[in-house]
Coordinates of C-alpha atoms in Angstrom, one line a residue:
Chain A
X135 CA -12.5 184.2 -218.0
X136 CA -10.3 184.6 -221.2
X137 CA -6.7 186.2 -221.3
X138 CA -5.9 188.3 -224.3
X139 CA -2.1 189.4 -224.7
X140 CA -0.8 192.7 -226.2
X141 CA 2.7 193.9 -227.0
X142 CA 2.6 197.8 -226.2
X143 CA 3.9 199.8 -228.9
X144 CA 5.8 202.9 -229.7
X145 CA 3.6 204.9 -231.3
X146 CA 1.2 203.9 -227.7
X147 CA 3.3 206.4 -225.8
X148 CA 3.5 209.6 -224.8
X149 CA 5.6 212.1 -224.0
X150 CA 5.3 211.3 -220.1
X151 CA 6.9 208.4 -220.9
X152 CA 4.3 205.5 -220.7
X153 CA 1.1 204.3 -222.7
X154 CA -1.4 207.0 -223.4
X155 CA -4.7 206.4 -221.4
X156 CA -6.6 206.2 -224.5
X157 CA -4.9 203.4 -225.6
X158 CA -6.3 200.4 -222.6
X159 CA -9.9 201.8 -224.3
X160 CA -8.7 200.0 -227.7
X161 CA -6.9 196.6 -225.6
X162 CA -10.4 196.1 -224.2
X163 CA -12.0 196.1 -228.0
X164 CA -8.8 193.9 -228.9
X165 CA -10.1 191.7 -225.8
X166 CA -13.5 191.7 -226.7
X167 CA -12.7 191.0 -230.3
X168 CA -10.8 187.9 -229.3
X169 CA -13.6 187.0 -226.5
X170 CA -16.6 187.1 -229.2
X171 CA -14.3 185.1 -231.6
X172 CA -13.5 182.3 -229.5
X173 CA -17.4 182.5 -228.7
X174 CA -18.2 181.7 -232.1
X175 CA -19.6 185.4 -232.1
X176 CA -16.7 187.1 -234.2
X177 CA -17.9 190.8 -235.3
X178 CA -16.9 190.1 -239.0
X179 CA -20.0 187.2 -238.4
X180 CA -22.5 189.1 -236.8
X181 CA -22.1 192.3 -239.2
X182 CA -22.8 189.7 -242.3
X183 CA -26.0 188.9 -240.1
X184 CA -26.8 192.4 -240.0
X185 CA -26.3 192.6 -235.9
X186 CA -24.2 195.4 -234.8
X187 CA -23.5 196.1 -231.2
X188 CA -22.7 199.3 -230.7
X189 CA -20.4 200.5 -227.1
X190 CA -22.9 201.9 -224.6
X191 CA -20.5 202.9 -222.0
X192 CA -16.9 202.6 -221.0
X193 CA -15.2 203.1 -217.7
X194 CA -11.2 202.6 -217.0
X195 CA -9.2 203.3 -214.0
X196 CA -5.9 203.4 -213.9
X197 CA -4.1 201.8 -211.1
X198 CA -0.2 201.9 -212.3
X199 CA 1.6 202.8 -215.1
X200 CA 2.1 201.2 -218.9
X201 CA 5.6 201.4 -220.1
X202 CA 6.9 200.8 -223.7
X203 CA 7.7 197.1 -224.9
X204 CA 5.6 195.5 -221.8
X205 CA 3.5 192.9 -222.8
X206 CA -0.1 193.4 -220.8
X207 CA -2.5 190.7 -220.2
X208 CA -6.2 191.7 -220.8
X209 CA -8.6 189.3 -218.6
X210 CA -11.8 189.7 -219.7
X211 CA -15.5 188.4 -218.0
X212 CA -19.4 188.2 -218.5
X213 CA -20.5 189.9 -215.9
X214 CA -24.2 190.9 -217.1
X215 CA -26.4 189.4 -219.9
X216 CA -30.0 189.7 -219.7
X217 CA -30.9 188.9 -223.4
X218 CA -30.9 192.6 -224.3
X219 CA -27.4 194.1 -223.0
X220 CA -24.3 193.0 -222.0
X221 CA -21.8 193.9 -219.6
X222 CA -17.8 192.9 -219.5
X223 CA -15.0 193.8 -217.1
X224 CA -11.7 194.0 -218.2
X225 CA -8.1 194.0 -215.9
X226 CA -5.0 195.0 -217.5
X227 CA -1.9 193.2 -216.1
X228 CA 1.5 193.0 -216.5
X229 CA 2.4 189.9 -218.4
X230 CA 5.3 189.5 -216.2
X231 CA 4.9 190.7 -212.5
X232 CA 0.9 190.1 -212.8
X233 CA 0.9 193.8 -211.4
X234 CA -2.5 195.4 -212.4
X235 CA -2.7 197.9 -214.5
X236 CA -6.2 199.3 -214.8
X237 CA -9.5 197.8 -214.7
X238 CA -12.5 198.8 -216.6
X239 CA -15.9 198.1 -218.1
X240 CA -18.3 198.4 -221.3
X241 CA -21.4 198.1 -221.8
X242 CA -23.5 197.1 -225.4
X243 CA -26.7 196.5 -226.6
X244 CA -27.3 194.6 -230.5
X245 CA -28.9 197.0 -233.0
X246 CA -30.2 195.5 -236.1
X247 CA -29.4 196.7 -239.9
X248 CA -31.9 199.9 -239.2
X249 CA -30.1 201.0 -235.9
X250 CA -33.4 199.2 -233.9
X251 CA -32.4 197.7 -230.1
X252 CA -32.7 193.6 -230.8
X253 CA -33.4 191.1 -228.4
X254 CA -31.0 188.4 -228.7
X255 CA -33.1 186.5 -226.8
X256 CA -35.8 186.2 -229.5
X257 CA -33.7 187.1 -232.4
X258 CA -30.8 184.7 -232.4
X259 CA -31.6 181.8 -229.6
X260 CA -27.9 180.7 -230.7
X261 CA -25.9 183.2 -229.6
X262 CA -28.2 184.3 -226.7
X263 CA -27.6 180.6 -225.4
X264 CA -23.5 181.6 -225.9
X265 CA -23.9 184.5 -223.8
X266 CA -26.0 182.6 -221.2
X267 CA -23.5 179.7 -221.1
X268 CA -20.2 182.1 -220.7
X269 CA -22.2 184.6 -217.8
X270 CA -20.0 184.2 -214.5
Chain B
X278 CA -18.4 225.9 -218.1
X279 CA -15.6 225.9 -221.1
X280 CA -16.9 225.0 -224.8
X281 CA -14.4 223.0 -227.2
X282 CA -15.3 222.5 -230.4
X283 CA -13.6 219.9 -232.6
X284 CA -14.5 218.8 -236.6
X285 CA -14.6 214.8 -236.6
X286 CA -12.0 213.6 -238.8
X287 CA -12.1 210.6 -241.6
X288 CA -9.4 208.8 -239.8
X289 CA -11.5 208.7 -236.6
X290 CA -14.3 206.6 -238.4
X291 CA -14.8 202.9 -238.3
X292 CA -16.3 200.3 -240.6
X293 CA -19.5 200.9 -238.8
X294 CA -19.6 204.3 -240.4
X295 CA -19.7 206.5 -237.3
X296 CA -17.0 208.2 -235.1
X297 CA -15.0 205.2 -233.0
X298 CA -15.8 205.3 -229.4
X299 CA -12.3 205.3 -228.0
X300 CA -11.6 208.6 -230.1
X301 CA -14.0 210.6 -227.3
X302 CA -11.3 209.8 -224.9
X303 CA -8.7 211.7 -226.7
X304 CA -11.5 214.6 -227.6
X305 CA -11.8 214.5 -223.6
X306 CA -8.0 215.6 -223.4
X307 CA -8.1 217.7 -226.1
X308 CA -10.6 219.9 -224.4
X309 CA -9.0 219.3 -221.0
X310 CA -5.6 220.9 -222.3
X311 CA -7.5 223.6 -223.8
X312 CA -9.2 224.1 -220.5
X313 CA -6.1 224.2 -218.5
X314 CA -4.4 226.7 -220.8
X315 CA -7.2 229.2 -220.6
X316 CA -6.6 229.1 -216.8
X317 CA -3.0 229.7 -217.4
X318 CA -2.1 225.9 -216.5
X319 CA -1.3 224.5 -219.6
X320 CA 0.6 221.4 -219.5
X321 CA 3.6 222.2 -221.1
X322 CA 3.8 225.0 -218.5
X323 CA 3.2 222.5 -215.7
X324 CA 5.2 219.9 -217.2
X325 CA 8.1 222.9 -217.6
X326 CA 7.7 223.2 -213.5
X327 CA 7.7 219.4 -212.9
X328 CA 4.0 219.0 -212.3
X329 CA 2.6 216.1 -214.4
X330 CA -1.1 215.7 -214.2
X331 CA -2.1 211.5 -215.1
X332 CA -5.7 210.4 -215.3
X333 CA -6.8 208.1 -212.4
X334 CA -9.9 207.2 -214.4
X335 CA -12.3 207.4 -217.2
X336 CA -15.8 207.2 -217.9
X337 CA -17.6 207.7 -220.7
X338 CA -21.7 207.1 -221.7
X339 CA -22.4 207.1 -225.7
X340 CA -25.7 208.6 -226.5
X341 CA -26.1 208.9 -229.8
X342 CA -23.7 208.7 -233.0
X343 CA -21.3 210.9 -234.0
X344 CA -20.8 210.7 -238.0
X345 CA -17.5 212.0 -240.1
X346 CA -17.4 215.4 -240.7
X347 CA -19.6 216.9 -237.9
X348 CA -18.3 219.3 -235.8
X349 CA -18.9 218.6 -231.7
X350 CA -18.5 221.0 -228.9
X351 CA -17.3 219.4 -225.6
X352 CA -18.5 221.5 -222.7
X353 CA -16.0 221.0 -219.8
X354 CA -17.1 221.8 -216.1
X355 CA -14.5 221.3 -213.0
X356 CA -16.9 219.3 -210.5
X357 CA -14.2 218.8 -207.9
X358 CA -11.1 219.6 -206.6
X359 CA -9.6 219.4 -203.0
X360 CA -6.2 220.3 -203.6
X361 CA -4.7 217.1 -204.3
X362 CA -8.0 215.5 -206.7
X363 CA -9.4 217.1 -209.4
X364 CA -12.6 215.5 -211.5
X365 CA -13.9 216.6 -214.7
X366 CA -17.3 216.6 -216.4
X367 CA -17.4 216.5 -220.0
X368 CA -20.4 217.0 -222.3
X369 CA -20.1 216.2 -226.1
X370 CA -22.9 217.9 -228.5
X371 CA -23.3 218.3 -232.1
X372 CA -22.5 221.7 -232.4
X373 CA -25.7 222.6 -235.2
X374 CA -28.3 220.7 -233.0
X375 CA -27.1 220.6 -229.7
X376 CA -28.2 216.5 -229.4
X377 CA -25.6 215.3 -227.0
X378 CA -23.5 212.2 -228.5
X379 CA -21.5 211.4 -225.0
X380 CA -21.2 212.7 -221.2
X381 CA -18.0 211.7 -219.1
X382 CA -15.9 212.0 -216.4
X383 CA -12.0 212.1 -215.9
X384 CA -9.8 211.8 -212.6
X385 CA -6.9 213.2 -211.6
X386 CA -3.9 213.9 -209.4
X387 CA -0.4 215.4 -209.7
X388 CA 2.4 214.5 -209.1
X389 CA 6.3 215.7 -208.9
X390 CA 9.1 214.4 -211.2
X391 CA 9.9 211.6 -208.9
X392 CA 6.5 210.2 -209.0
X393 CA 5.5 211.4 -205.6
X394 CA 2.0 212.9 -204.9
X395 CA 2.0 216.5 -205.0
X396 CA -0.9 218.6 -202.9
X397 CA -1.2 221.5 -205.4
X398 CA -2.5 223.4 -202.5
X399 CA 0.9 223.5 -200.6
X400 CA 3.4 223.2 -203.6
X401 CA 1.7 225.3 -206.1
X402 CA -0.9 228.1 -204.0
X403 CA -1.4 229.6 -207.6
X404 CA -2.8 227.0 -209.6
X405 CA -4.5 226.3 -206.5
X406 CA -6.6 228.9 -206.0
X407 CA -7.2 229.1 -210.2
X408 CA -9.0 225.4 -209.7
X409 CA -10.6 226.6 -206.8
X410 CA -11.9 229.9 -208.4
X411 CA -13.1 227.3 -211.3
X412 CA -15.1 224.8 -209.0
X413 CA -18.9 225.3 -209.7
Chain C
X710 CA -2.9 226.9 -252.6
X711 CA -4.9 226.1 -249.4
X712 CA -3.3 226.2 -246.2
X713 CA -5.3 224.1 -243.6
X714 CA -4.5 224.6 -239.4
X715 CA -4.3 221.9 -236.8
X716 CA -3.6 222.2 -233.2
X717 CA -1.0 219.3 -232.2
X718 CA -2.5 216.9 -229.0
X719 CA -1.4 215.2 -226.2
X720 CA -1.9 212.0 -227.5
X721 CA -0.2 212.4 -230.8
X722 CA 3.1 212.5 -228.7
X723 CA 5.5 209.5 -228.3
X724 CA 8.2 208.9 -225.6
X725 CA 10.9 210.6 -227.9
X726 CA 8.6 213.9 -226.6
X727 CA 7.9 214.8 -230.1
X728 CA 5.0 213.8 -232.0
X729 CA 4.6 210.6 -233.8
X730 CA 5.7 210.6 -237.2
X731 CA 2.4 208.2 -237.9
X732 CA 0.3 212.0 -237.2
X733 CA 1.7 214.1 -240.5
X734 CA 0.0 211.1 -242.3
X735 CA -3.4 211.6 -240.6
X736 CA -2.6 215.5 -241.2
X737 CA -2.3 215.1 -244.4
X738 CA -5.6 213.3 -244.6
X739 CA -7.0 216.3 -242.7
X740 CA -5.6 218.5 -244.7
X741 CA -7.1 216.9 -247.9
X742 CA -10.3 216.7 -246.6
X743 CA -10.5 220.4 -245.6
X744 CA -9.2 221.2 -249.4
X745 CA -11.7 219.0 -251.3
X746 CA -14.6 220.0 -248.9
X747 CA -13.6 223.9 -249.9
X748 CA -13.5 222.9 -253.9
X749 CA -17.2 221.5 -253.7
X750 CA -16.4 218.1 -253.3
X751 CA -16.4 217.1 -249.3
X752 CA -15.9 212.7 -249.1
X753 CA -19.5 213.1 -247.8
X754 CA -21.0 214.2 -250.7
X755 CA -18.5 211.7 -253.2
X756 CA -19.2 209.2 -251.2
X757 CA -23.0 209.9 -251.4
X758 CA -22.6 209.8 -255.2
X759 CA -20.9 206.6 -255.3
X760 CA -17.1 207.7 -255.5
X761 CA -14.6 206.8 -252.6
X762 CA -11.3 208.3 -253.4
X763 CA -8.7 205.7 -251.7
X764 CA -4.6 206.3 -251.2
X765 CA -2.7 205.4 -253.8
X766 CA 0.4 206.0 -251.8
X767 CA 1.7 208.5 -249.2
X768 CA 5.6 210.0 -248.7
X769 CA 6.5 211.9 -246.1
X770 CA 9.8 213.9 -245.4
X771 CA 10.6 214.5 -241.9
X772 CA 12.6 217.9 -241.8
X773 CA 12.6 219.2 -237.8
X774 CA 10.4 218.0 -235.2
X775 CA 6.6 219.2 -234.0
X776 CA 6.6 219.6 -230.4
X777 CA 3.3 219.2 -228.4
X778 CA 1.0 222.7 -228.3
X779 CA 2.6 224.0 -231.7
X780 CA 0.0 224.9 -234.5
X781 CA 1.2 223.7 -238.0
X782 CA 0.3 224.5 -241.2
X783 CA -0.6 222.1 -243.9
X784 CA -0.3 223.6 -247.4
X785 CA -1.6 221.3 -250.1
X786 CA -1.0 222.0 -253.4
X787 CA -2.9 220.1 -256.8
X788 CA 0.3 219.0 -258.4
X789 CA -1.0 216.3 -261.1
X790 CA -4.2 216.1 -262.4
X791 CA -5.4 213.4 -265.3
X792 CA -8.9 212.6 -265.3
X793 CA -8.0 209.8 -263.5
X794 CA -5.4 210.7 -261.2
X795 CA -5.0 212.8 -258.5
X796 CA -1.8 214.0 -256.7
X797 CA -1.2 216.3 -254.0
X798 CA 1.5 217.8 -252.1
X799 CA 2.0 218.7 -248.2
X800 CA 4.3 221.6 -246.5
X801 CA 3.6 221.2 -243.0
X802 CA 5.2 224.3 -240.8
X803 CA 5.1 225.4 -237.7
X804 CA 2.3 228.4 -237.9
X805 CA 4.1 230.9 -236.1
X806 CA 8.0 230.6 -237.2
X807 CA 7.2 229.2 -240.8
X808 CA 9.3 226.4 -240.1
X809 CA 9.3 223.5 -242.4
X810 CA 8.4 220.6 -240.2
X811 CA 7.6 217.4 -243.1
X812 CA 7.2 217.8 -246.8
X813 CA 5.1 214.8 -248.5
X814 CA 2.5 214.0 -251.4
X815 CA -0.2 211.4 -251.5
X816 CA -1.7 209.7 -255.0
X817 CA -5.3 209.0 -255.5
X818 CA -7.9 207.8 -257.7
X819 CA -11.5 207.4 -257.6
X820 CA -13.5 204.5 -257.8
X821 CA -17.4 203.3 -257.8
X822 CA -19.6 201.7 -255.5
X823 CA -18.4 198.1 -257.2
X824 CA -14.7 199.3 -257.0
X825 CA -14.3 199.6 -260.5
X826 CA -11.8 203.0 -261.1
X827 CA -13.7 205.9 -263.3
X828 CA -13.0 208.2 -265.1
X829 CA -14.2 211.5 -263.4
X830 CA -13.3 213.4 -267.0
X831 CA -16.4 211.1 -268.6
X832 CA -18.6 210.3 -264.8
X833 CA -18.7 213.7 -263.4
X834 CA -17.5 216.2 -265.3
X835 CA -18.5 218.6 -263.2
X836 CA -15.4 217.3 -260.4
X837 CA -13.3 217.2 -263.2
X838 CA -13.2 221.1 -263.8
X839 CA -13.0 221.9 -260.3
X840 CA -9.9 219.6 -260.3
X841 CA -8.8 220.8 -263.6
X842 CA -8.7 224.4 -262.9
X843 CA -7.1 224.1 -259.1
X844 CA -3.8 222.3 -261.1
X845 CA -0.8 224.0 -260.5
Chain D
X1285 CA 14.7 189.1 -244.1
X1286 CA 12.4 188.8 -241.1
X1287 CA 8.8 188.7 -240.8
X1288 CA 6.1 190.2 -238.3
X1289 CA 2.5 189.4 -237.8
X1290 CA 0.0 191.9 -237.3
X1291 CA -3.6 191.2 -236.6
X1292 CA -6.0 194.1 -237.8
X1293 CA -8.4 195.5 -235.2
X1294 CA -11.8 197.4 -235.4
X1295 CA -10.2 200.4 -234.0
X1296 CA -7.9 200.3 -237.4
X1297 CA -10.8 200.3 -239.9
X1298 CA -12.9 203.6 -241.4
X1299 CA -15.8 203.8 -243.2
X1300 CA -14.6 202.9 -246.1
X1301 CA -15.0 199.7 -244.8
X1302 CA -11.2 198.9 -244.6
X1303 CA -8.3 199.6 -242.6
X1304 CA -7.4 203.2 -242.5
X1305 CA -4.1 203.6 -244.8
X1306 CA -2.4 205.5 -241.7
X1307 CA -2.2 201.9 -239.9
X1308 CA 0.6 201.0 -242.1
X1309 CA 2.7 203.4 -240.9
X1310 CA 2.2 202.1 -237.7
X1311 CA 2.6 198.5 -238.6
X1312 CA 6.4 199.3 -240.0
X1313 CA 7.2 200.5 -236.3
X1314 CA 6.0 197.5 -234.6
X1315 CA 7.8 195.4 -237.1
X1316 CA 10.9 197.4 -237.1
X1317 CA 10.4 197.6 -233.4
X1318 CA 10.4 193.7 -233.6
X1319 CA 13.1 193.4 -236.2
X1320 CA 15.8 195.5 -234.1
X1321 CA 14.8 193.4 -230.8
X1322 CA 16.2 190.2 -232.2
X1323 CA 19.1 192.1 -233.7
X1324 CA 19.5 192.9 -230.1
X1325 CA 19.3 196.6 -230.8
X1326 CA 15.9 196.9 -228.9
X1327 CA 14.3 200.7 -228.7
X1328 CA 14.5 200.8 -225.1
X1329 CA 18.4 199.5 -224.8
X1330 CA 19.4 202.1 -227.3
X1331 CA 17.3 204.6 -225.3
X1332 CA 18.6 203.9 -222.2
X1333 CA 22.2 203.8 -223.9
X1334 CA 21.3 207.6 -225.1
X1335 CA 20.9 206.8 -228.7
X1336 CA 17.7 207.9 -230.9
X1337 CA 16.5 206.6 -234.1
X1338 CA 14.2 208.9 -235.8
X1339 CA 12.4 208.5 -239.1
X1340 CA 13.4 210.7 -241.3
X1341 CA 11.0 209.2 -244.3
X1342 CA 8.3 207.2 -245.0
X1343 CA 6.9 205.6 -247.9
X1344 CA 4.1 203.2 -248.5
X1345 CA 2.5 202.2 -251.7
X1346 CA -0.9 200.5 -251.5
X1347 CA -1.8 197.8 -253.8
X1348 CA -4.7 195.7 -252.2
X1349 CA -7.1 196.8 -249.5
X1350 CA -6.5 195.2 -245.7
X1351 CA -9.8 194.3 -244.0
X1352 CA -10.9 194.1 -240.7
X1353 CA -10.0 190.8 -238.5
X1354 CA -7.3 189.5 -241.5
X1355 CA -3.5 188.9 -240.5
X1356 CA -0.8 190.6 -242.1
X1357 CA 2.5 189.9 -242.8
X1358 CA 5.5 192.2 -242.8
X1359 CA 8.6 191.6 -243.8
X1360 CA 11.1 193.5 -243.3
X1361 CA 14.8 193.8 -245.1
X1362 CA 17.6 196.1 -244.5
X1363 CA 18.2 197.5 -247.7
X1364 CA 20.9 200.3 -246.9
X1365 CA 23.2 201.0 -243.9
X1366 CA 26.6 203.3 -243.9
X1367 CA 26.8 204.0 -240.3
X1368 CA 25.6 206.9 -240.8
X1369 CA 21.8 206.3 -242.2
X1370 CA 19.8 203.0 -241.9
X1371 CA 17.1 202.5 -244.7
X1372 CA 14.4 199.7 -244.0
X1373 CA 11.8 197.8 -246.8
X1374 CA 8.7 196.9 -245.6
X1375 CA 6.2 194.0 -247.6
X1376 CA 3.1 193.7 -245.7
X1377 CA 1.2 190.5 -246.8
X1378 CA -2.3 189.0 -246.0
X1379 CA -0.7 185.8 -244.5
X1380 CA -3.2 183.5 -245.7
X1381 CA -3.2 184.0 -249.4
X1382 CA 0.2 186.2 -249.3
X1383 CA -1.7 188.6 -251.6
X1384 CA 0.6 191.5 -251.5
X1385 CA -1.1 194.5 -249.5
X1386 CA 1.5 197.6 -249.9
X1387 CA 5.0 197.8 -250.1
X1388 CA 6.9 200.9 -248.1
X1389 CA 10.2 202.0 -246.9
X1390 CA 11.6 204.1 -244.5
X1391 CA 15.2 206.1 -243.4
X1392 CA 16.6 206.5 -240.1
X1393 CA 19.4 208.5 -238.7
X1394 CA 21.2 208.0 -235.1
X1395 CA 20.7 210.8 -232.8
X1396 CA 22.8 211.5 -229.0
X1397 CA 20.7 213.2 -226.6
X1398 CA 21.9 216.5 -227.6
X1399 CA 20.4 215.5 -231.2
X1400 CA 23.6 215.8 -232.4
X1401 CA 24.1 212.8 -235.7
X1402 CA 26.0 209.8 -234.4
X1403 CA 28.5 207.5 -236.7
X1404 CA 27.0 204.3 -235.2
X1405 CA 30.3 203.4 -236.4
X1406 CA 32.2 204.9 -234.2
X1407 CA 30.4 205.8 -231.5
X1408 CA 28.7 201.7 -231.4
X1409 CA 30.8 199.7 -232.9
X1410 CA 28.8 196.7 -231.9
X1411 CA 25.3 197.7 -233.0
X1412 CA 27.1 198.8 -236.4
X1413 CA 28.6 195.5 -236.6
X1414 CA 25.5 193.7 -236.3
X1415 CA 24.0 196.3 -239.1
X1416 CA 26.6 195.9 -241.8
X1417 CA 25.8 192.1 -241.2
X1418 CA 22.0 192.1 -241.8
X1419 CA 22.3 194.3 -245.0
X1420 CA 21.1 192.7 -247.8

């Protein structure tokens, strides 16, 4: 499990007050960034290999509110990896209390240069052995 | 069934060429409000009466790409509602071919100024029988 | 003149229960677009040819505030013109009281696929009428 | 003179391959945000106190291109204050290489919660005092 931190911002609210939902669906990119990066898999390295891995699916649920100026812990995990797609869950927490926020999920797959589904498995033994290693 | 339609702007791109996945989120609420307003419960109106409407949760299945400048339709249905939950179905389509980009789902509950779960059905009998009439 | 429309969101509201000041920007942008696209010369088709057209710089006045649900209008107006440089300025109003919400300009020029600024006078004179007769 | 760090995300960048030049906007208000929290003058003390600090411009110059996954730097400097208006310069760097990336200013006023214009030094003679003491 890695922790990825995030200052909320201003321009992150709304007028009810507190973070817009939209928002936690960016944290968990800024988590997965972070995640892939420590990894050795950073998406700046895996575009100049002509890999691309595209969001399949997203899901978020929103357990309390987000206020302005909190600082939110993003916990991030493996949870599927069969060579072909990947799965990661994602809880939002409050830096401070350790109250959770919202939880979530993606899902991706690895598309090559001409948008064809790769398998990491075959493709890039490297990082498929990353994935394997880091699966919980 | 409501359609929405909305032209994909330059600022909602990302380097990978194509329409960022978080923005479908906000095109989810952008139909949502239309929605409401058509029905005569537009947000500012609710939020005028003290009725503020926060998403529970998200959920949202990429299909196929959306590139800059297209214009998508989101079709909105109202799957459930029991007087205190309401769900959403949303269906996004280019609006020349009709090839679906994205299908999702939104929750939500409502709730008074103090934060206190309202049952639209006893505080609000109007809007309640509008989301009833809806239901399909 | 053109005057380009846009609905304001949800989620371009901030706490202050106004919209963000960081929106007008993307307006603008929006704006510009819509403009361009009308004169023959949509970003799709530039950047098919091998031009990208990137910011210069951006102003923006803030006159009166742009509540959530208003419809403002974006009038842009070719101000400069060289060849080589291209500036534009932005009324945003409130669409039904003619309000002046921001007043701002942005400055462009145009480059190639190697980032090397042209000349659209000498690489495409064709886009250099069109620009040359919409001067103000 | 104080200095922010900003690390670009995906989310941030278009398809021109760099970060979108609305993103700047945004960065001044986290490092503003940042700057008035060690001045002790944080957004949500002065909202809670009643007071509001709109923008009332914005400027930003763009001189290098920002890519996705570099660090920025921006510093900030307080260039004018009267108690009255507040005006703010903004440098945002790459922090490796300090290759300047845009340069950008913006004005603020002091609002009450009637949006009536408050004299900071008269109404907050504290927060003007630590003001008068940053200006540059």
């Amino acid at each position: 499990m890695e922790i990825y931190r995030h200052k909320t911002q201003y321009y992150e609210t709304d007028q009810m007050g507190i973070v817009h939902h939209s928002n936690y669906i960016r944290w968990f990119e800024e988590a997965r960034t972070d995640f892939l990066e420590k990894l050795g898999m950073g998406y700046d390295r895996m575009e100049a290999e002509g890999i691309i891995s595209p969001v399949l699916s997203v899901s978020c649920q929103y357990k309390t509110m987000t206020y302005f100026g909190e600082t939110v812990e993003i916990a991030i995990v493996l949870t599927k990896y069969n060579g072909i797609r990947l799965e990661l869950e994602y809880t939002v927490s409050n830096a401070d209390t350790g109250e959770v926020r919202a939880v979530g999920t993606t899902k991706h797959c690895f598309l090559d240069r001409d948008g064809r589904i790769l398998s990491l498995k075959r493709s890039s033994p490297g990082y498929h052995r990353m994935l394997e290693e880091y699966k919980e």
